[in-house]
Amino acid sequence: MDVLKWGSLMAFVVLFLFPFFWIVASSLKSRGEFFTRPPVWFPAHLDWSNYPDSLGRGALKGLTDSFVIAFLSMVISLLLGAPAAYAIARFQVGRENLAFWILSIRMFPPIATILPLFVIFRFVGLVDSYTGLVLSYTVFNLPFAIWILKGFIEDLPREIEEAAKVDGARPFQIFRMIVIPLAAPGLVVAALFTFIFAWNDFAYAVIFSGSKVTPLPVVIAQFAGGHEILWGQISAAAIIAILPALVLATFLQKYLTRGLTMGAVK
Amino acid sequence: MLGKQEKNFARLMVLPAVGLLFLVTIAPLLFSLGVSFTNLQFGSPQPLRWNGLDNYLNLLTKDARFLNALWRTLLLVGAGVVAQTVLGYVIASLLFRISRGRTILLSAILIPSVISQVVAGWQGRMIFNASYGPLNDILARCGIKGPAWLASQQTALTSIFLTDTWQWTPFLALIILAALQSQPQDIVEAARLDGAHGWSMFRFVTVPLILPVTGIGILLRGVDLFKTFDLVFILTQGGPGNSSETLTFFTYVQGFKFFNPSYASAMSFIQLILVTIAAKTFLAFIRRQRSV
Amino acid sequence: MNKLFKNLNTLLGIGVLTLGSALGELPKFNHVTITVVGDAGQNMESLNKYADDFTKAGISIKQVGATFTGLYDKLKTDFVAGSGDYDMVIFYPSYIGDFAGNGYLAPLDDLMKKTPASVWDPKLDEVEPPYREIYCKWNGKVYALPYDGDVLELYYRKDFFENPQEKEAFKQKYNRELTPPASWKEWLQVAEFFTRKQGDTLAGQKLDHPYYGAGEYGARGFSYGWFLCRFASAGGIYFDENMGPLINTPAAVEGLQNMVDSLKSCPPDVLSYGYEELKNAFLNGDIAMVVQWSDVGKKTADPQLSKVVGKVGFALVPGTEVNGKVQHRTPMPVGRVLAVPASSKNKEVAYWVAKFLSLDKSPITVAANWSGQDPYRVSHFTDPSHYKFPDDVSRKEYLEATEANLKVGFPDLNIPGAAQYIDALDLAVNKALSGEADAKSALDAAAEDWKGITERLGADNQKKFWKEALTSYRAAGLLQ
C-alpha cells in the first residue's frame, strides 16, 4: 500500500516537474542550444550568464516591482476580504446577490474594462504607478479571497462561536480570536493565490506599466523580441520568478497544518 | 434572527471590500455596458449612435467566429474543470495520507502554479514543438510518434488544455488538501465505526464534508478558465485557422486589435451572463449534493 | 592577403564613419528629457549604444518598452486616451494610416526643412522608394522616418544546390538545371525534389531523419505575408479603385493554392512555425530553402546560432509568371519607423533623435548584430564593410539580394483599419493551410469580411484613404 502511495505521488511529482526541469535546463543553455535535434536535455556546459544577464535587462527591477505590488495586493485582499467573507458567510449580508455580484467582478473578462480603467487611471494619475496596479489586482483578487474564505468559514462548526457569544464575546472578538485561527487553511490558500495571481498577471501589467513600474512578467515578455527570442534569459528569469512565490508557499504550509491541529482540538 | 447590532456589525465588515470593489469597477463597467449598445469603433468617422441590441443579436445569430469560440471555450472549461478536479483530488488524498515529506512534495507540486502564464506559454512553444521539442523527443524514445501539437487543428486546443491543467491542478490539489485537513475527525471516525469504507466512505462522508470548500475552488477555476487568454495568445494566436481561438482571445482581437469596444463589450456581457448561469447551476448542484 | 584586405576595409569603413558623423553636426539642446516607446530588445538597443551622443546634444532619454506583439495595443491605448506621455514612438509602418490618419502623429515636413540641413535633413531621397512613399508618408506629408527596412528574402542551401549528384538527379527528373527557384511554380518543384525520407541520401550523405525541401510561415499572425509573396508577384493589389476587395481573384486563389501545395514539402508541424521556429529550422540545416526576413541572413553567418555558416545562398523571393515574364514583388511585413506624437511637448528634440537614428547612425545600426534593424537606404548597400560574414562572397550576395528584394518591395496594407483587414486575410490563409477551407472559399470569405470592415469603418472615408494609398503606390512605382 505504501509503495503504491509513494509510487503514484512520485509519478505526479515527476509529471508536474518535467516542464520545470526543462526550464531549469534551458536557463543554463547557451544561445545555440535551443531548437536543436535532438533537444538538449543537459547543456554541454552550464552557462550561468543567463541569470545575471536577465537581471541586468530589467528583471531585477521587475522582481522588486512585482514583489511590492503582489505583496500589497495580497495583504489588502486578506484584510478586506476576511471580514467581508465572515459577514457574508455567517450573517448573510446582502443574501446571495451581494456574494454573486462580487464573484461577477472576477467573471468579467478584463479586456473589456482595461480601456475605460486606463482612461480613468490616467485622469487621476495612476498609470505607471504602484497604486494603480495594486488597486487593479486587489479588485480581481478580492472576489477570489472572499469566496474561498466564505467556503472555509461556512464549514466551521457554529457551536464554538455560539459558546463564545454566550460567554459575552463581542462579534469582532469572535471573528478575531476564533474564526480567523480556525479558518487558517483558507487564509493560507487565499494568501498564496492572491499573491500568485498578482505576481503572474500580464494583461493589466502590460497596459498599466511604463518607465517607472515594470512588473516581472512584462519584463520577461519583452525578452521575446521581434528579431530574437532570448530563450535562456526568459528561462532564467522564470526560475528567479518562481523563488519568492515558492518560499511563500513553503512558509505558509505550516499554517495549513495548524488548521488541522486546531480542528482536532474542537 | 439577527439582532440589529449584529446586522450593523456585519455591514461594517463588508463595507470596505464592497466599497473598494464598487468604486473601482462601477465606472468601467457602466461604460462597457453603455458602449455595448452603441456602434463605437475608434477610427471610424461614423457618428456615435445607439444601436440597441444590434451587437448582441449580431453575435448570437450571425457571427460564426464568435459562436465557434464560445463552443470551444465551453469545451475547454468542461474538460479543464473535470480533469483538474479529479487529478487534484487524487494528489490531495495521497498527500493527506502521508505523514512525512508533505511540505516538500506539496511545494514541488505547486511550482507550476507559481509560473506566470506568459512564461508557461513561451516554454510551451518549445516543449510542444513537434520537431525540436522535448515532449515528442520523450515519446519518440518510448517508440510513440508524437502528434504535431500546436500545428494541428485536432491538437492545438488540447495543448492549451494540457498546459492549463499542468498549471492549475496544483491549485485544486491544495484547496482539496486544506478541505480534507479541516474535516471534523469525530464525524469521520463515527462513520468508520458505522462500517463506512471505500466508496461509501468517499461518497457519503468525504464528499459532503469537503464539497463546500472544494466546490468554490472548482467554481473559481471554472470562472478563470472561461477567461483563458495568455496561453492562447502565446502558444497559437488562435490558430491553426481559428481552431484554438477562445472567447476572451476573440474579445481581445476585437477590443485591442480592431479597437472596436462596442462589439468587444457586448461579447464580454454575453460571457458574463453565460458564466453567471453556469455558476448558479453549479452552486445549486453542490447544495443538492451536500444534502445527500 | 584576403585578411589584409578585410582589415583595410574595416579601417576604411571606420574612417568613412567618423567623417560621416563629423558632417552630421550635433545640435545643442537645453537638457531635455524625452520619452521613447517601442518594442523592447534589439530595436531599442541603439538608444543605449548612442547614449553618449544624446548626452552631448543635451538630451536624456527615458525608454518605455512594449512587447513585440503588444506594441500596437500599447500605443493605441495611449493615443485613444490622449495622454501625451510619449515624445517619440517606434512602430510598425502598416499602422501609419491608422496613426497619422487619426491625427495622433505630428507631420514632420517643416522640421525636415530646418537649417542647417546637416542637422535636420533626414535625406529621404536616398531611401528605397516603396519604403519612403508608403511607410513614411500619409496623405502627401511625411509622418515618419525609416528605422528598420524589413523585407523578405529567399535563403537556400548553396551546398546542395551546387552538389553535382543533386544537380544531375534534378536534371533527370525535371529536365532543367537545378537553380534557386525564380518562380513559385519552380519553388514547388525544387521543394518536392529536396524532400527526403529518413534513410535516403542527400548530397551523398545518408539521412538519419526526414529532410524537407521548404518551410513556410504557417502560424497565425504573419502567414498572410507568405501568401502576399505569391499574390503580389502575380500583380495582385489589395483593392480596386472603388475599394472592392481583390484578394479573391483567380490569380490570388492560385497563389494561395501554391502555398497550400508547398506544405507537402514542409516539416509536418509547419503550421506552428512562427518567425522563431521557421528561422531555426533553416539554421539547424533541416530545410533546403526558406523565405524569411532579411535579418535572418545575418544570423546564418553567426556560428553560435547557425549550423549552416557559409553554406547559404541569398536570392530574390520567387515571382509569378505574368504574360511570359516572371514578375517579382517581395512583401515587406513589419518594419519599423520613427514618429513624433502630435501630443508631444518636445517635438523638435524628438524629431532630431529620430533623424539621428534614421540617418546618421543607421549605417552602423543596420550592419550590427546587436541590432535587429535591416538596411533601407541606398547608402547602406554601397558600404558593406560593417557586415560580419564568413567570406566576402556571402556578404556581397546577401547585400545584393537584400537590395534587389527591397527594390521590388511590396508594402503591408497601411490604411486605417489595416489591423482588421490583415487579421481577416491571415485567418483565411491559415484556414486554407490547415485544410479547414479550400483556397477559393477561404479567400471569398475574407473578401466578404473586408467589405464588412469597410462598411463598419465608413465606406466613404475608407475609399478616400485607399485613393491616397494608391497615389503612394504609384509614387513608389508599384502601379502604373
Short mmCIF file of C-alpha atoms in Angstrom, two decimals, chain C residues 41-440:
data_model
loop_
_atom_site.label_atom_id
_atom_site.label_comp_id
_atom_site.label_asym_id
_atom_site.label_seq_id
_atom_site.Cartn_x
_atom_site.Cartn_y
_atom_site.Cartn_z
CA GLY C 41 15.03 44.42 -27.09
CA GLN C 42 17.19 44.76 -30.14
CA ASN C 43 15.11 47.55 -31.64
CA MET C 44 15.70 49.88 -28.74
CA GLU C 45 19.29 48.91 -28.22
CA SER C 46 20.56 51.79 -30.37
CA LEU C 47 19.22 54.22 -27.74
CA ASN C 48 21.74 52.69 -25.32
CA LYS C 49 24.57 52.37 -27.82
CA TYR C 50 24.43 56.02 -28.83
CA ALA C 51 23.63 57.37 -25.37
CA ASP C 52 26.84 59.40 -25.34
CA ASP C 53 25.84 61.33 -28.44
CA PHE C 54 22.46 62.14 -26.93
CA THR C 55 24.11 63.31 -23.73
CA LYS C 56 26.44 65.54 -25.75
CA ALA C 57 23.44 67.01 -27.52
CA GLY C 58 21.86 67.76 -24.15
CA ILE C 59 19.19 65.08 -24.36
CA SER C 60 18.36 62.35 -21.91
CA ILE C 61 16.08 59.55 -23.00
CA LYS C 62 13.53 57.65 -20.97
CA GLN C 63 12.64 54.31 -22.52
CA VAL C 64 9.31 52.53 -22.32
CA GLY C 65 9.46 49.02 -23.69
CA ALA C 66 6.47 47.25 -25.14
CA THR C 67 6.32 43.65 -26.27
CA PHE C 68 6.65 42.81 -29.94
CA THR C 69 3.03 41.71 -30.30
CA GLY C 70 1.65 44.25 -27.83
CA LEU C 71 3.19 47.42 -29.27
CA TYR C 72 0.12 48.45 -31.24
CA ASP C 73 -2.21 47.91 -28.27
CA LYS C 74 0.02 49.92 -26.00
CA LEU C 75 0.42 52.84 -28.41
CA LYS C 76 -3.18 52.98 -29.48
CA THR C 77 -4.46 52.77 -25.91
CA ASP C 78 -2.29 55.75 -25.10
CA PHE C 79 -3.32 57.68 -28.20
CA VAL C 80 -7.02 56.97 -27.66
CA ALA C 81 -6.72 58.09 -24.04
CA GLY C 82 -4.96 61.20 -25.38
CA SER C 83 -2.26 61.14 -22.79
CA GLY C 84 0.75 62.75 -24.46
CA ASP C 85 3.23 60.76 -22.43
CA TYR C 86 5.41 59.86 -25.37
CA ASP C 87 7.72 62.07 -27.40
CA MET C 88 8.91 59.55 -29.93
CA VAL C 89 7.33 56.25 -30.94
CA ILE C 90 8.84 53.31 -32.77
CA PHE C 91 6.13 51.39 -34.59
CA TYR C 92 5.26 49.12 -37.49
CA PRO C 93 4.52 51.28 -40.53
CA SER C 94 1.39 49.39 -41.57
CA TYR C 95 -0.21 51.48 -38.81
CA ILE C 96 0.85 54.78 -40.32
CA GLY C 97 -2.58 55.29 -41.85
CA ASP C 98 -4.23 54.46 -38.56
CA PHE C 99 -1.97 56.74 -36.52
CA ALA C 100 -1.43 59.62 -38.95
CA GLY C 101 -4.95 59.41 -40.42
CA ASN C 102 -6.45 59.73 -36.94
CA GLY C 103 -4.26 62.70 -36.14
CA TYR C 104 -2.11 61.03 -33.50
CA LEU C 105 1.16 61.94 -35.20
CA ALA C 106 2.83 65.26 -35.98
CA PRO C 107 3.74 65.99 -39.62
CA LEU C 108 7.50 66.33 -39.97
CA ASP C 109 7.89 68.33 -43.19
CA ASP C 110 8.64 71.66 -41.52
CA LEU C 111 11.16 70.17 -39.12
CA MET C 112 12.88 68.45 -42.02
CA LYS C 113 13.43 71.77 -43.76
CA LYS C 114 15.08 73.49 -40.85
CA THR C 115 18.63 74.74 -41.28
CA PRO C 116 21.41 73.83 -41.14
CA ALA C 117 20.49 70.87 -43.30
CA SER C 118 23.37 68.85 -41.93
CA VAL C 119 21.49 68.75 -38.61
CA TRP C 120 17.90 68.46 -39.74
CA ASP C 121 17.68 66.91 -43.21
CA PRO C 122 16.83 63.17 -42.98
CA LYS C 123 17.83 62.60 -46.64
CA LEU C 124 14.69 60.75 -47.55
CA ASP C 125 15.60 60.90 -51.24
CA GLU C 126 18.05 58.05 -50.80
CA VAL C 127 15.55 55.80 -49.01
CA GLU C 128 14.31 52.93 -51.19
CA PRO C 129 11.07 54.13 -52.82
CA PRO C 130 8.44 51.66 -51.50
CA TYR C 131 9.71 52.31 -48.03
CA ARG C 132 9.75 56.08 -48.39
CA GLU C 133 6.46 56.56 -50.17
CA ILE C 134 4.25 54.08 -48.38
CA TYR C 135 5.77 53.54 -44.96
CA CYS C 136 6.83 57.10 -44.14
CA LYS C 137 4.20 59.29 -45.76
CA TRP C 138 0.49 59.71 -45.34
CA ASN C 139 -1.70 61.92 -47.46
CA GLY C 140 1.33 63.53 -49.08
CA LYS C 141 3.01 64.52 -45.81
CA VAL C 142 5.94 62.89 -44.07
CA TYR C 143 4.95 61.49 -40.68
CA ALA C 144 7.73 59.03 -40.01
CA LEU C 145 11.38 58.31 -40.67
CA PRO C 146 12.60 54.85 -41.61
CA TYR C 147 14.37 52.80 -38.95
CA ASP C 148 14.18 49.14 -39.90
CA GLY C 149 13.89 48.02 -43.50
CA ASP C 150 12.30 44.65 -43.07
CA VAL C 151 11.86 42.81 -46.34
CA LEU C 152 11.60 39.12 -47.11
CA GLU C 153 14.37 37.26 -48.86
CA LEU C 154 14.98 33.80 -50.27
CA TYR C 155 17.60 31.70 -48.48
CA TYR C 156 18.73 28.36 -49.87
CA ARG C 157 21.36 25.74 -49.24
CA LYS C 158 24.03 26.66 -51.76
CA ASP C 159 25.99 23.50 -50.96
CA PHE C 160 23.09 21.26 -52.00
CA PHE C 161 22.11 23.34 -55.00
CA GLU C 162 25.71 23.12 -56.26
CA ASN C 163 26.17 19.44 -55.48
CA PRO C 164 26.88 17.61 -58.78
CA GLN C 165 24.91 14.49 -57.84
CA GLU C 166 21.88 16.53 -56.86
CA LYS C 167 22.17 18.67 -59.97
CA GLU C 168 22.27 15.58 -62.11
CA ALA C 169 19.33 13.95 -60.35
CA PHE C 170 17.30 17.12 -60.66
CA LYS C 171 18.01 17.41 -64.35
CA GLN C 172 16.98 13.80 -64.87
CA LYS C 173 13.71 14.34 -63.09
CA TYR C 174 12.60 17.79 -64.23
CA ASN C 175 14.57 18.24 -67.41
CA ARG C 176 16.07 21.57 -66.41
CA GLU C 177 19.02 22.87 -64.39
CA LEU C 178 18.78 22.95 -60.58
CA THR C 179 18.70 26.63 -59.68
CA PRO C 180 17.19 28.65 -56.85
CA PRO C 181 13.53 28.93 -57.83
CA ALA C 182 12.74 32.05 -59.82
CA SER C 183 9.02 31.44 -59.73
CA TRP C 184 6.61 29.88 -57.28
CA LYS C 185 5.98 27.09 -59.75
CA GLU C 186 9.66 26.24 -59.66
CA TRP C 187 9.58 26.57 -55.87
CA LEU C 188 7.15 23.64 -55.68
CA GLN C 189 9.40 21.52 -57.90
CA VAL C 190 12.59 22.26 -56.01
CA ALA C 191 10.84 21.83 -52.66
CA GLU C 192 9.47 18.48 -53.74
CA PHE C 193 12.87 17.46 -55.07
CA PHE C 194 14.71 18.09 -51.82
CA THR C 195 12.11 16.42 -49.59
CA ARG C 196 13.59 13.08 -48.49
CA LYS C 197 12.65 10.26 -46.18
CA GLN C 198 14.81 9.03 -43.35
CA GLY C 199 17.45 6.71 -44.80
CA ASP C 200 17.51 8.45 -48.20
CA THR C 201 20.67 10.14 -49.30
CA LEU C 202 21.12 13.88 -49.63
CA ALA C 203 24.23 15.22 -51.34
CA GLY C 204 25.88 11.84 -50.80
CA GLN C 205 25.03 11.64 -47.09
CA LYS C 206 22.63 9.10 -45.62
CA LEU C 207 19.89 10.91 -43.66
CA ASP C 208 19.14 9.86 -40.08
CA HIS C 209 15.96 11.94 -40.06
CA PRO C 210 13.48 13.12 -42.69
CA TYR C 211 14.55 16.16 -44.70
CA TYR C 212 12.26 18.82 -46.11
CA GLY C 213 12.58 20.94 -49.21
CA ALA C 214 10.93 24.08 -47.88
CA GLY C 215 9.45 25.95 -44.97
CA GLU C 216 6.57 28.40 -44.78
CA TYR C 217 5.38 30.77 -42.05
CA GLY C 218 2.45 28.58 -41.04
CA ALA C 219 1.40 30.10 -37.70
CA ARG C 220 -1.35 32.64 -37.24
CA GLY C 221 -0.17 36.23 -37.32
CA PHE C 222 2.04 36.58 -40.36
CA SER C 223 1.12 33.64 -42.58
CA TYR C 224 -0.55 36.25 -44.82
CA GLY C 225 2.92 37.59 -45.69
CA TRP C 226 3.90 34.34 -47.34
CA PHE C 227 0.63 34.42 -49.26
CA LEU C 228 1.40 38.00 -50.31
CA CYS C 229 4.66 36.74 -51.83
CA ARG C 230 2.58 34.84 -54.35
CA PHE C 231 -0.32 37.24 -54.59
CA ALA C 232 1.67 40.43 -55.14
CA SER C 233 4.08 38.97 -57.67
CA ALA C 234 1.08 37.88 -59.74
CA GLY C 235 0.18 41.55 -59.95
CA GLY C 236 -2.26 41.47 -57.05
CA ILE C 237 -3.17 44.54 -55.09
CA TYR C 238 -5.46 44.79 -52.08
CA PHE C 239 -8.46 46.67 -53.53
CA ASP C 240 -9.68 48.14 -56.79
CA GLU C 241 -10.24 51.89 -57.22
CA ASN C 242 -13.63 51.60 -55.54
CA MET C 243 -12.33 49.51 -52.69
CA GLY C 244 -13.77 46.29 -53.98
CA PRO C 245 -11.54 43.58 -52.47
CA LEU C 246 -9.20 41.95 -54.99
CA ILE C 247 -7.90 39.23 -52.72
CA ASN C 248 -10.09 36.51 -54.17
CA THR C 249 -9.26 36.89 -57.86
CA PRO C 250 -8.37 33.69 -59.72
CA ALA C 251 -4.70 34.68 -59.55
CA ALA C 252 -4.99 35.14 -55.78
CA VAL C 253 -6.64 31.75 -55.36
CA GLU C 254 -3.92 30.18 -57.47
CA GLY C 255 -1.30 31.85 -55.30
CA LEU C 256 -2.82 30.55 -52.09
CA GLN C 257 -3.16 27.11 -53.62
CA ASN C 258 0.56 27.24 -54.40
CA MET C 259 1.28 27.93 -50.74
CA VAL C 260 -1.02 25.07 -49.67
CA ASP C 261 0.73 22.73 -52.12
CA SER C 262 4.08 23.78 -50.76
CA LEU C 263 3.14 22.38 -47.33
CA LYS C 264 3.64 18.86 -48.69
CA SER C 265 7.35 19.58 -48.82
CA CYS C 266 7.48 21.27 -45.41
CA PRO C 267 8.06 19.80 -41.93
CA PRO C 268 4.82 18.22 -40.67
CA ASP C 269 4.42 20.76 -37.87
CA VAL C 270 4.99 23.78 -40.09
CA LEU C 271 1.59 25.23 -39.15
CA SER C 272 3.04 26.10 -35.75
CA TYR C 273 6.06 27.83 -37.28
CA GLY C 274 6.37 31.48 -36.47
CA TYR C 275 9.45 33.58 -37.09
CA GLU C 276 11.47 31.76 -34.45
CA GLU C 277 10.63 28.19 -35.48
CA LEU C 278 10.98 28.88 -39.19
CA LYS C 279 14.33 30.56 -38.67
CA ASN C 280 15.61 27.71 -36.52
CA ALA C 281 14.50 25.03 -38.99
CA PHE C 282 16.73 26.65 -41.57
CA LEU C 283 19.64 27.45 -39.23
CA ASN C 284 19.53 23.85 -37.97
CA GLY C 285 20.00 22.65 -41.51
CA ASP C 286 16.67 20.85 -41.67
CA ILE C 287 15.15 22.51 -44.73
CA ALA C 288 16.63 23.35 -48.12
CA MET C 289 15.02 26.74 -48.69
CA VAL C 290 13.06 29.31 -46.83
CA VAL C 291 11.65 32.77 -47.34
CA GLN C 292 12.41 34.86 -44.28
CA TRP C 293 13.08 38.42 -43.17
CA SER C 294 16.39 39.94 -44.18
CA ASP C 295 17.87 39.82 -40.67
CA VAL C 296 17.92 36.02 -40.87
CA GLY C 297 20.67 36.43 -43.47
CA LYS C 298 22.94 37.95 -40.85
CA LYS C 299 22.07 35.13 -38.45
CA THR C 300 23.01 32.41 -40.95
CA ALA C 301 26.56 33.71 -40.61
CA ASP C 302 26.65 33.55 -36.80
CA PRO C 303 28.35 30.27 -35.81
CA GLN C 304 26.68 30.30 -32.39
CA LEU C 305 23.23 30.16 -33.92
CA SER C 306 23.77 28.56 -37.27
CA LYS C 307 24.85 25.11 -38.37
CA VAL C 308 24.90 26.28 -41.97
CA VAL C 309 27.54 29.03 -41.88
CA GLY C 310 28.96 29.57 -45.36
CA LYS C 311 26.51 27.14 -46.94
CA VAL C 312 23.75 29.64 -47.63
CA GLY C 313 22.79 31.34 -50.84
CA PHE C 314 20.70 34.53 -50.96
CA ALA C 315 18.27 35.41 -53.70
CA LEU C 316 15.24 37.29 -54.83
CA VAL C 317 11.99 35.88 -53.46
CA PRO C 318 10.37 33.83 -56.25
CA GLY C 319 7.92 35.54 -58.52
CA THR C 320 4.99 34.67 -60.73
CA GLU C 321 4.94 34.37 -64.48
CA VAL C 322 2.72 37.04 -65.98
CA ASN C 323 2.48 37.20 -69.77
CA GLY C 324 5.54 35.03 -70.21
CA LYS C 325 7.72 37.09 -67.91
CA VAL C 326 8.48 36.33 -64.27
CA GLN C 327 7.50 39.29 -62.15
CA HIS C 328 8.76 39.83 -58.60
CA ARG C 329 7.17 41.59 -55.68
CA THR C 330 8.66 40.97 -52.26
CA PRO C 331 6.49 41.69 -49.23
CA MET C 332 7.85 43.96 -46.51
CA PRO C 333 5.96 42.80 -43.41
CA VAL C 334 6.54 44.65 -40.13
CA GLY C 335 9.50 47.03 -40.47
CA ARG C 336 9.84 49.94 -38.13
CA VAL C 337 9.58 53.69 -38.41
CA LEU C 338 10.12 56.56 -36.01
CA ALA C 339 7.49 59.21 -35.45
CA VAL C 340 6.61 62.06 -33.12
CA PRO C 341 3.14 62.04 -31.49
CA ALA C 342 1.09 65.18 -32.06
CA SER C 343 0.69 65.49 -28.31
CA SER C 344 4.44 65.57 -27.58
CA LYS C 345 5.73 68.68 -25.89
CA ASN C 346 9.27 68.18 -27.22
CA LYS C 347 8.62 67.68 -30.91
CA GLU C 348 11.77 69.31 -32.17
CA VAL C 349 14.10 67.31 -29.94
CA ALA C 350 12.20 64.10 -30.56
CA TYR C 351 12.37 64.67 -34.28
CA TRP C 352 16.10 65.24 -34.15
CA VAL C 353 16.63 62.00 -32.22
CA ALA C 354 14.58 60.17 -34.84
CA LYS C 355 16.56 61.74 -37.65
CA PHE C 356 19.86 60.96 -35.92
CA LEU C 357 18.88 57.28 -35.65
CA SER C 358 17.34 57.09 -39.11
CA LEU C 359 20.25 58.70 -40.90
CA ASP C 360 23.49 59.47 -39.08
CA LYS C 361 23.88 56.24 -37.13
CA SER C 362 21.99 53.96 -39.45
CA PRO C 363 24.95 52.52 -41.39
CA ILE C 364 26.34 51.08 -38.15
CA THR C 365 22.98 50.02 -36.78
CA VAL C 366 21.78 48.06 -39.78
CA ALA C 367 25.02 46.08 -40.04
CA ALA C 368 25.49 45.35 -36.34
CA ASN C 369 24.47 42.05 -34.86
CA TRP C 370 23.31 43.68 -31.62
CA SER C 371 20.52 45.33 -33.59
CA GLY C 372 17.54 43.85 -35.36
CA GLN C 373 17.47 46.59 -37.96
CA ASP C 374 17.78 45.91 -41.66
CA PRO C 375 19.03 48.22 -44.41
CA TYR C 376 16.67 50.66 -46.13
CA ARG C 377 18.89 53.35 -47.67
CA VAL C 378 20.85 53.22 -50.92
CA SER C 379 23.95 54.16 -48.95
CA HIS C 380 23.53 51.09 -46.72
CA PHE C 381 24.39 48.96 -49.71
CA THR C 382 27.33 50.92 -51.01
CA ASP C 383 29.49 50.44 -47.94
CA PRO C 384 29.19 46.80 -46.77
CA SER C 385 32.24 46.76 -44.51
CA HIS C 386 30.35 46.58 -41.21
CA TYR C 387 28.65 43.32 -42.01
CA LYS C 388 30.11 40.22 -40.41
CA PHE C 389 30.10 37.35 -42.89
CA PRO C 390 32.46 34.39 -43.17
CA ASP C 391 33.53 35.41 -46.64
CA ASP C 392 33.22 38.37 -48.95
CA VAL C 393 31.17 36.41 -51.46
CA SER C 394 28.39 35.74 -48.96
CA ARG C 395 28.39 39.34 -47.81
CA LYS C 396 28.17 40.60 -51.34
CA GLU C 397 25.44 38.12 -52.24
CA TYR C 398 23.49 38.93 -49.11
CA LEU C 399 23.53 42.65 -49.72
CA GLU C 400 22.75 42.33 -53.39
CA ALA C 401 19.81 40.05 -52.70
CA THR C 402 18.52 42.30 -49.92
CA GLU C 403 18.70 45.36 -52.12
CA ALA C 404 17.09 43.55 -55.04
CA ASN C 405 14.19 42.48 -52.82
CA LEU C 406 13.80 45.95 -51.38
CA LYS C 407 13.67 47.46 -54.87
CA VAL C 408 10.61 45.36 -55.66
CA GLY C 409 9.25 45.67 -52.14
CA PHE C 410 5.51 45.30 -51.64
CA PRO C 411 4.32 47.09 -48.51
CA ASP C 412 1.80 45.94 -45.97
CA LEU C 413 -1.64 47.48 -46.22
CA ASN C 414 -1.26 50.83 -44.48
CA ILE C 415 -4.71 52.44 -44.39
CA PRO C 416 -6.67 52.89 -41.17
CA GLY C 417 -8.23 49.58 -40.21
CA ALA C 418 -5.22 47.70 -41.61
CA ALA C 419 -5.10 45.52 -38.48
CA GLN C 420 -8.64 44.30 -39.15
CA TYR C 421 -8.20 43.68 -42.86
CA ILE C 422 -4.95 41.85 -42.29
CA ASP C 423 -6.35 39.71 -39.49
CA ALA C 424 -9.22 38.61 -41.74
CA LEU C 425 -6.78 37.80 -44.54
CA ASP C 426 -4.41 35.96 -42.24
CA LEU C 427 -7.29 33.89 -40.88
CA ALA C 428 -8.32 32.94 -44.42
CA VAL C 429 -4.78 31.95 -45.37
CA ASN C 430 -4.46 29.92 -42.19
CA LYS C 431 -7.77 28.17 -42.76
CA ALA C 432 -6.68 27.15 -46.22
CA LEU C 433 -3.31 25.95 -44.93
CA SER C 434 -4.89 23.84 -42.23
CA GLY C 435 -7.40 22.36 -44.66
CA GLU C 436 -10.39 23.87 -42.87
CA ALA C 437 -11.44 25.51 -46.15
CA ASP C 438 -10.23 25.36 -49.73
CA ALA C 439 -8.27 28.29 -51.09
CA LYS C 440 -11.16 29.79 -53.00
#
